Short mmCIF file of N, CA and C in Angstrom, two decimals:
data_model
loop_
_atom_site.label_atom_id
_atom_site.label_comp_id
_atom_site.label_asym_id
_atom_site.label_seq_id
_atom_site.Cartn_x
_atom_site.Cartn_y
_atom_site.Cartn_z
N VAL I 1 -3.16 -15.22 10.46
CA VAL I 1 -2.50 -14.56 9.12
C VAL I 1 -1.38 -13.22 9.62
N GLN I 2 -0.52 -13.05 8.65
CA GLN I 2 0.18 -12.40 8.94
C GLN I 2 0.29 -11.36 7.44
N LEU I 3 1.07 -10.29 7.39
CA LEU I 3 0.69 -9.31 6.91
C LEU I 3 1.78 -8.52 7.14
N GLN I 4 3.19 -7.87 5.55
CA GLN I 4 4.19 -8.31 6.16
C GLN I 4 4.75 -6.61 5.73
N ALA I 5 4.85 -5.55 5.77
CA ALA I 5 4.89 -4.12 4.52
C ALA I 5 6.38 -3.92 4.95
N SER I 6 6.89 -3.57 3.82
CA SER I 6 8.27 -2.91 3.67
C SER I 6 8.61 -2.64 2.34
N GLY I 7 10.40 -1.80 2.34
CA GLY I 7 10.45 -0.77 1.26
C GLY I 7 10.28 0.85 1.48
N GLY I 8 9.73 1.21 2.38
CA GLY I 8 9.27 2.48 3.42
C GLY I 8 11.13 3.12 3.22
N GLY I 9 11.31 4.51 3.27
CA GLY I 9 12.36 5.27 3.16
C GLY I 9 12.83 6.17 3.19
N LEU I 10 13.70 6.87 2.94
CA LEU I 10 14.27 8.43 2.77
C LEU I 10 14.14 8.80 1.39
N VAL I 11 13.37 9.70 1.13
CA VAL I 11 14.01 9.54 -1.06
C VAL I 11 13.29 11.52 -0.83
N GLN I 12 13.64 11.79 -1.61
CA GLN I 12 14.11 13.36 -2.16
C GLN I 12 12.69 13.87 -3.08
N PRO I 13 12.24 14.94 -2.77
CA PRO I 13 10.39 14.95 -3.94
C PRO I 13 11.21 14.81 -5.05
N GLY I 14 10.38 14.21 -6.00
CA GLY I 14 10.27 13.67 -7.24
C GLY I 14 10.34 12.77 -7.26
N GLY I 15 11.24 11.55 -6.08
CA GLY I 15 11.33 10.06 -6.48
C GLY I 15 11.09 9.60 -6.39
N SER I 16 11.06 7.69 -6.22
CA SER I 16 10.02 6.77 -6.25
C SER I 16 10.61 5.63 -4.78
N LEU I 17 9.47 4.81 -4.80
CA LEU I 17 9.89 3.49 -4.35
C LEU I 17 8.54 3.14 -4.33
N THR I 18 9.19 1.98 -4.34
CA THR I 18 8.32 0.52 -4.12
C THR I 18 8.08 0.20 -2.91
N LEU I 19 6.86 0.04 -2.11
CA LEU I 19 6.39 -0.96 -1.43
C LEU I 19 5.93 -2.39 -1.72
N SER I 20 6.42 -2.94 -0.79
CA SER I 20 5.03 -4.89 -0.65
C SER I 20 5.23 -5.27 0.38
N CYS I 21 4.04 -5.62 0.52
CA CYS I 21 3.63 -6.47 1.18
C CYS I 21 3.00 -7.89 0.53
N VAL I 22 4.11 -8.29 1.35
CA VAL I 22 3.77 -9.93 1.65
C VAL I 22 2.29 -10.77 2.74
N VAL I 23 1.22 -11.28 2.08
CA VAL I 23 0.78 -11.93 2.99
C VAL I 23 1.37 -13.17 3.79
N SER I 24 0.79 -13.86 5.06
CA SER I 24 1.20 -15.02 4.59
C SER I 24 0.68 -16.10 5.72
N GLY I 25 0.18 -16.95 5.96
CA GLY I 25 0.05 -18.04 7.01
C GLY I 25 -1.99 -18.38 6.74
N SER I 26 -2.36 -17.34 5.42
CA SER I 26 -4.12 -17.58 5.69
C SER I 26 -4.08 -18.94 5.05
N LEU I 27 -5.74 -19.60 6.29
CA LEU I 27 -6.41 -20.33 4.47
C LEU I 27 -7.15 -19.86 3.92
N ILE I 28 -7.28 -19.04 3.78
CA ILE I 28 -7.82 -18.24 2.32
C ILE I 28 -6.90 -17.95 1.27
N SER I 29 -6.93 -18.32 -0.37
CA SER I 29 -5.68 -18.39 -1.16
C SER I 29 -6.27 -16.50 -1.18
N PHE I 30 -4.59 -16.06 -1.03
CA PHE I 30 -4.57 -14.77 -1.94
C PHE I 30 -5.20 -14.19 -3.00
N THR I 31 -5.04 -15.32 -3.73
CA THR I 31 -5.39 -15.39 -5.23
C THR I 31 -6.86 -14.13 -5.31
N THR I 32 -8.10 -14.74 -3.82
CA THR I 32 -8.86 -14.20 -3.78
C THR I 32 -9.26 -12.65 -3.23
N MET I 33 -8.30 -12.54 -2.53
CA MET I 33 -8.02 -11.43 -1.36
C MET I 33 -8.33 -9.96 -2.11
N THR I 34 -8.86 -8.95 -2.67
CA THR I 34 -9.08 -7.64 -2.33
C THR I 34 -7.98 -6.85 -1.27
N MET I 35 -7.02 -6.25 -1.85
CA MET I 35 -6.09 -5.53 -0.83
C MET I 35 -5.87 -4.41 -0.84
N PHE I 36 -5.67 -3.88 0.22
CA PHE I 36 -5.77 -2.51 -0.11
C PHE I 36 -3.84 -1.43 0.82
N TRP I 37 -4.20 -0.34 0.27
CA TRP I 37 -2.59 0.33 1.11
C TRP I 37 -3.45 1.51 1.64
N ALA I 38 -2.95 2.36 3.05
CA ALA I 38 -3.30 3.39 3.13
C ALA I 38 -2.21 3.79 3.85
N ARG I 39 -2.21 5.06 4.39
CA ARG I 39 -1.04 5.44 5.08
C ARG I 39 -1.56 6.79 6.21
N GLN I 40 -0.74 7.36 7.60
CA GLN I 40 -1.42 7.41 8.03
C GLN I 40 0.33 8.95 7.77
N GLY I 41 -0.21 10.09 8.13
CA GLY I 41 0.49 11.08 8.18
C GLY I 41 0.71 11.43 9.46
N PRO I 42 1.85 12.62 10.26
CA PRO I 42 1.91 13.36 11.52
C PRO I 42 0.24 13.87 11.53
N GLY I 43 0.11 13.62 12.54
CA GLY I 43 -1.54 14.17 13.44
C GLY I 43 -2.19 13.65 11.93
N ARG I 44 -2.47 12.85 11.49
CA ARG I 44 -3.79 12.84 10.84
C ARG I 44 -4.36 11.58 10.55
N GLN I 45 -5.24 11.01 10.23
CA GLN I 45 -6.63 9.96 10.35
C GLN I 45 -5.36 9.42 9.27
N ARG I 46 -5.95 8.05 9.45
CA ARG I 46 -5.27 6.54 8.42
C ARG I 46 -6.35 7.45 6.64
N GLU I 47 -5.73 7.38 5.79
CA GLU I 47 -5.91 7.58 4.66
C GLU I 47 -5.92 6.06 3.45
N LEU I 48 -7.10 6.13 3.43
CA LEU I 48 -7.20 4.57 2.22
C LEU I 48 -6.60 5.32 0.96
N ILE I 49 -5.44 4.60 0.54
CA ILE I 49 -4.94 5.71 -0.66
C ILE I 49 -5.18 4.14 -2.12
N ALA I 50 -4.88 3.49 -2.08
CA ALA I 50 -5.33 2.03 -3.04
C ALA I 50 -5.92 1.30 -2.97
N SER I 51 -6.74 0.19 -4.02
CA SER I 51 -7.37 -0.94 -3.86
C SER I 51 -7.15 -1.93 -4.87
N ILE I 52 -7.07 -3.02 -4.57
CA ILE I 52 -6.72 -3.35 -5.65
C ILE I 52 -7.78 -4.91 -5.62
N THR I 53 -8.02 -5.66 -6.73
CA THR I 53 -9.53 -6.85 -6.47
C THR I 53 -8.37 -7.72 -6.36
N SER I 54 -9.22 -9.21 -7.08
CA SER I 54 -8.04 -9.69 -6.59
C SER I 54 -7.68 -10.50 -8.20
N GLY I 55 -8.95 -10.11 -8.45
CA GLY I 55 -8.65 -10.61 -10.29
C GLY I 55 -6.97 -9.24 -10.85
N GLY I 56 -7.09 -8.23 -10.33
CA GLY I 56 -6.57 -7.02 -10.18
C GLY I 56 -6.82 -6.18 -11.64
N THR I 57 -8.27 -6.09 -11.45
CA THR I 57 -9.01 -5.55 -13.06
C THR I 57 -9.28 -4.29 -12.36
N THR I 58 -9.56 -4.24 -10.99
CA THR I 58 -10.64 -2.90 -11.05
C THR I 58 -9.31 -2.28 -9.42
N ASN I 59 -9.21 -1.29 -10.39
CA ASN I 59 -8.00 -0.51 -9.13
C ASN I 59 -8.88 0.69 -8.62
N TYR I 60 -8.44 1.11 -7.44
CA TYR I 60 -8.90 2.41 -6.44
C TYR I 60 -7.50 3.62 -6.58
N TYR I 61 -7.99 4.40 -6.86
CA TYR I 61 -7.18 5.14 -6.31
C TYR I 61 -7.61 6.73 -5.89
N ALA I 62 -7.04 7.36 -4.50
CA ALA I 62 -7.38 8.14 -3.81
C ALA I 62 -6.93 9.65 -4.74
N ASP I 63 -7.63 10.39 -4.71
CA ASP I 63 -7.17 11.39 -5.72
C ASP I 63 -5.85 12.06 -5.12
N SER I 64 -4.99 12.05 -3.99
CA SER I 64 -4.37 12.51 -3.85
C SER I 64 -2.96 11.95 -4.11
N VAL I 65 -3.67 10.19 -4.85
CA VAL I 65 -2.31 9.50 -5.36
C VAL I 65 -2.35 8.92 -6.82
N LYS I 66 -3.27 9.35 -7.33
CA LYS I 66 -3.88 9.20 -8.69
C LYS I 66 -3.24 9.50 -9.66
N GLY I 67 -2.13 9.05 -10.65
CA GLY I 67 -1.66 9.51 -11.64
C GLY I 67 -0.15 9.44 -10.82
N ARG I 68 0.13 9.16 -9.81
CA ARG I 68 1.72 8.75 -9.54
C ARG I 68 1.85 7.67 -8.66
N PHE I 69 0.66 6.93 -8.09
CA PHE I 69 0.73 5.97 -7.53
C PHE I 69 0.71 4.01 -8.16
N THR I 70 0.94 3.53 -8.67
CA THR I 70 0.33 1.81 -8.40
C THR I 70 0.63 0.97 -8.21
N ILE I 71 -0.61 0.47 -8.49
CA ILE I 71 -0.92 -1.07 -6.78
C ILE I 71 -0.75 -1.97 -7.79
N SER I 72 -0.45 -3.01 -7.96
CA SER I 72 -0.12 -4.64 -8.52
C SER I 72 -0.05 -5.47 -7.27
N ARG I 73 -0.13 -6.61 -8.29
CA ARG I 73 -0.14 -7.56 -7.29
C ARG I 73 0.76 -9.18 -8.23
N ASP I 74 1.55 -9.63 -7.17
CA ASP I 74 2.54 -11.44 -8.11
C ASP I 74 1.37 -11.87 -6.95
N ASN I 75 0.89 -12.54 -7.37
CA ASN I 75 -0.77 -13.87 -6.92
C ASN I 75 0.35 -15.32 -6.37
N ALA I 76 1.55 -15.09 -7.02
CA ALA I 76 2.62 -16.56 -6.95
C ALA I 76 3.54 -16.01 -5.61
N LYS I 77 3.44 -15.06 -5.32
CA LYS I 77 4.47 -14.45 -4.47
C LYS I 77 3.44 -14.14 -3.07
N ASN I 78 2.48 -13.94 -3.18
CA ASN I 78 1.59 -13.63 -1.92
C ASN I 78 1.93 -11.93 -1.93
N THR I 79 1.93 -11.73 -2.83
CA THR I 79 2.52 -10.33 -3.23
C THR I 79 1.90 -9.20 -3.42
N VAL I 80 0.96 -8.17 -2.34
CA VAL I 80 1.16 -6.82 -3.01
C VAL I 80 2.09 -5.36 -3.33
N TYR I 81 1.65 -4.81 -4.09
CA TYR I 81 3.00 -3.54 -4.79
C TYR I 81 2.40 -2.06 -4.52
N LEU I 82 3.37 -0.80 -4.42
CA LEU I 82 3.02 0.03 -4.49
C LEU I 82 4.20 1.30 -5.29
N GLN I 83 4.07 1.14 -6.26
CA GLN I 83 4.78 1.88 -6.59
C GLN I 83 4.18 3.23 -6.75
N MET I 84 5.78 3.59 -6.29
CA MET I 84 4.78 5.38 -5.65
C MET I 84 5.79 6.04 -6.43
N ASN I 85 5.30 7.03 -7.20
CA ASN I 85 6.44 8.24 -8.57
C ASN I 85 6.30 10.00 -7.98
N SER I 86 6.92 10.57 -8.27
CA SER I 86 7.04 11.58 -8.36
C SER I 86 6.72 12.12 -6.83
N LEU I 87 6.97 11.71 -5.59
CA LEU I 87 7.00 11.48 -4.36
C LEU I 87 6.97 13.33 -4.12
N ARG I 88 5.99 13.54 -3.47
CA ARG I 88 6.00 15.05 -2.76
C ARG I 88 5.95 15.01 -1.29
N PRO I 89 6.71 16.47 -0.50
CA PRO I 89 6.60 16.52 1.21
C PRO I 89 5.37 15.71 1.70
N GLU I 90 4.70 15.72 1.10
CA GLU I 90 2.87 15.29 1.62
C GLU I 90 2.67 13.82 1.86
N ASP I 91 3.41 13.51 1.08
CA ASP I 91 2.57 12.15 0.86
C ASP I 91 3.65 11.06 2.48
N THR I 92 5.00 12.00 3.06
CA THR I 92 5.75 11.17 4.19
C THR I 92 4.34 10.68 5.15
N ALA I 93 4.56 9.85 5.35
CA ALA I 93 3.77 9.31 5.98
C ALA I 93 3.62 7.68 6.69
N VAL I 94 3.44 6.93 7.72
CA VAL I 94 3.00 5.28 7.23
C VAL I 94 2.64 4.77 6.48
N TYR I 95 2.92 3.42 5.64
CA TYR I 95 2.24 3.62 5.18
C TYR I 95 1.71 1.37 5.65
N SER I 96 0.62 1.84 5.64
CA SER I 96 0.22 -0.35 6.19
C SER I 96 -0.76 -0.65 4.78
N CYS I 97 -0.47 -2.36 5.12
CA CYS I 97 -1.73 -2.79 3.66
C CYS I 97 -2.21 -4.32 4.58
N LYS I 98 -3.28 -4.47 3.99
CA LYS I 98 -4.66 -5.08 4.50
C LYS I 98 -5.05 -5.71 3.73
N SER I 99 -5.97 -6.60 3.84
CA SER I 99 -7.16 -7.43 2.84
C SER I 99 -7.92 -7.53 3.73
N VAL I 100 -8.94 -8.29 2.22
CA VAL I 100 -10.57 -7.44 2.93
C VAL I 100 -10.72 -8.48 4.22
N ASN I 101 -10.04 -9.82 3.91
CA ASN I 101 -10.45 -10.55 4.34
C ASN I 101 -10.74 -10.67 5.77
N PHE I 102 -9.33 -10.08 6.44
CA PHE I 102 -8.55 -9.39 7.47
C PHE I 102 -8.92 -8.53 8.42
N PRO I 103 -9.25 -8.37 9.62
CA PRO I 103 -9.40 -7.31 10.50
C PRO I 103 -8.38 -6.13 10.95
N GLN I 104 -6.91 -6.80 11.04
CA GLN I 104 -5.72 -6.03 11.00
C GLN I 104 -5.19 -5.27 9.58
N TRP I 105 -4.54 -4.40 10.40
CA TRP I 105 -3.91 -3.47 8.99
C TRP I 105 -2.11 -4.31 9.31
N SER I 106 -1.31 -4.06 8.99
CA SER I 106 0.08 -4.74 8.82
C SER I 106 0.68 -3.45 9.91
N GLN I 107 2.43 -3.88 10.29
CA GLN I 107 3.55 -2.87 10.45
C GLN I 107 2.84 -2.22 9.25
N GLY I 108 3.63 -0.61 9.83
CA GLY I 108 3.74 0.33 8.88
C GLY I 108 5.17 0.09 8.50
N THR I 109 5.26 0.46 7.13
CA THR I 109 6.47 0.94 6.78
C THR I 109 6.32 2.50 6.38
N GLN I 110 7.65 3.74 7.33
CA GLN I 110 8.09 4.97 7.06
C GLN I 110 8.20 4.93 5.63
N VAL I 111 7.70 6.13 5.10
CA VAL I 111 8.20 7.29 3.57
C VAL I 111 8.35 8.19 4.29
N THR I 112 9.41 9.43 4.44
CA THR I 112 9.68 9.84 3.86
C THR I 112 10.13 10.78 3.36
N VAL I 113 9.70 11.96 2.95
CA VAL I 113 10.20 12.63 1.42
C VAL I 113 10.87 13.64 1.82
N SER I 114 12.20 13.91 1.68
CA SER I 114 12.70 15.33 2.31
C SER I 114 13.75 15.67 1.05
N SER I 115 14.19 17.11 1.20
CA SER I 115 15.14 17.00 1.06
C SER I 115 16.20 17.86 1.43
#
């Protein structure tokens, strides 16, 4: 299985970005997967920030992103998204995605929030 995260970049404080994570090559249907987003800032441990169940009805958000970030999925595209609004400098990190069905995280996509 391959997980490809993308959409990172440089954004000013208060700005927005949307990250995407595409899952391919899995014999397990994406529609059954609970998916996760995590981030790892400079000198920090990986932090789980959001998850979404297969039906998309039960989502988890870390307190650090609650109310600003939204996780969603498009099962037809085998893709999970992370809409990030009101970005802060402390959101600067490498963001990665994961399926509950597989142990590996995707390669990261860098998000830098700076003026």
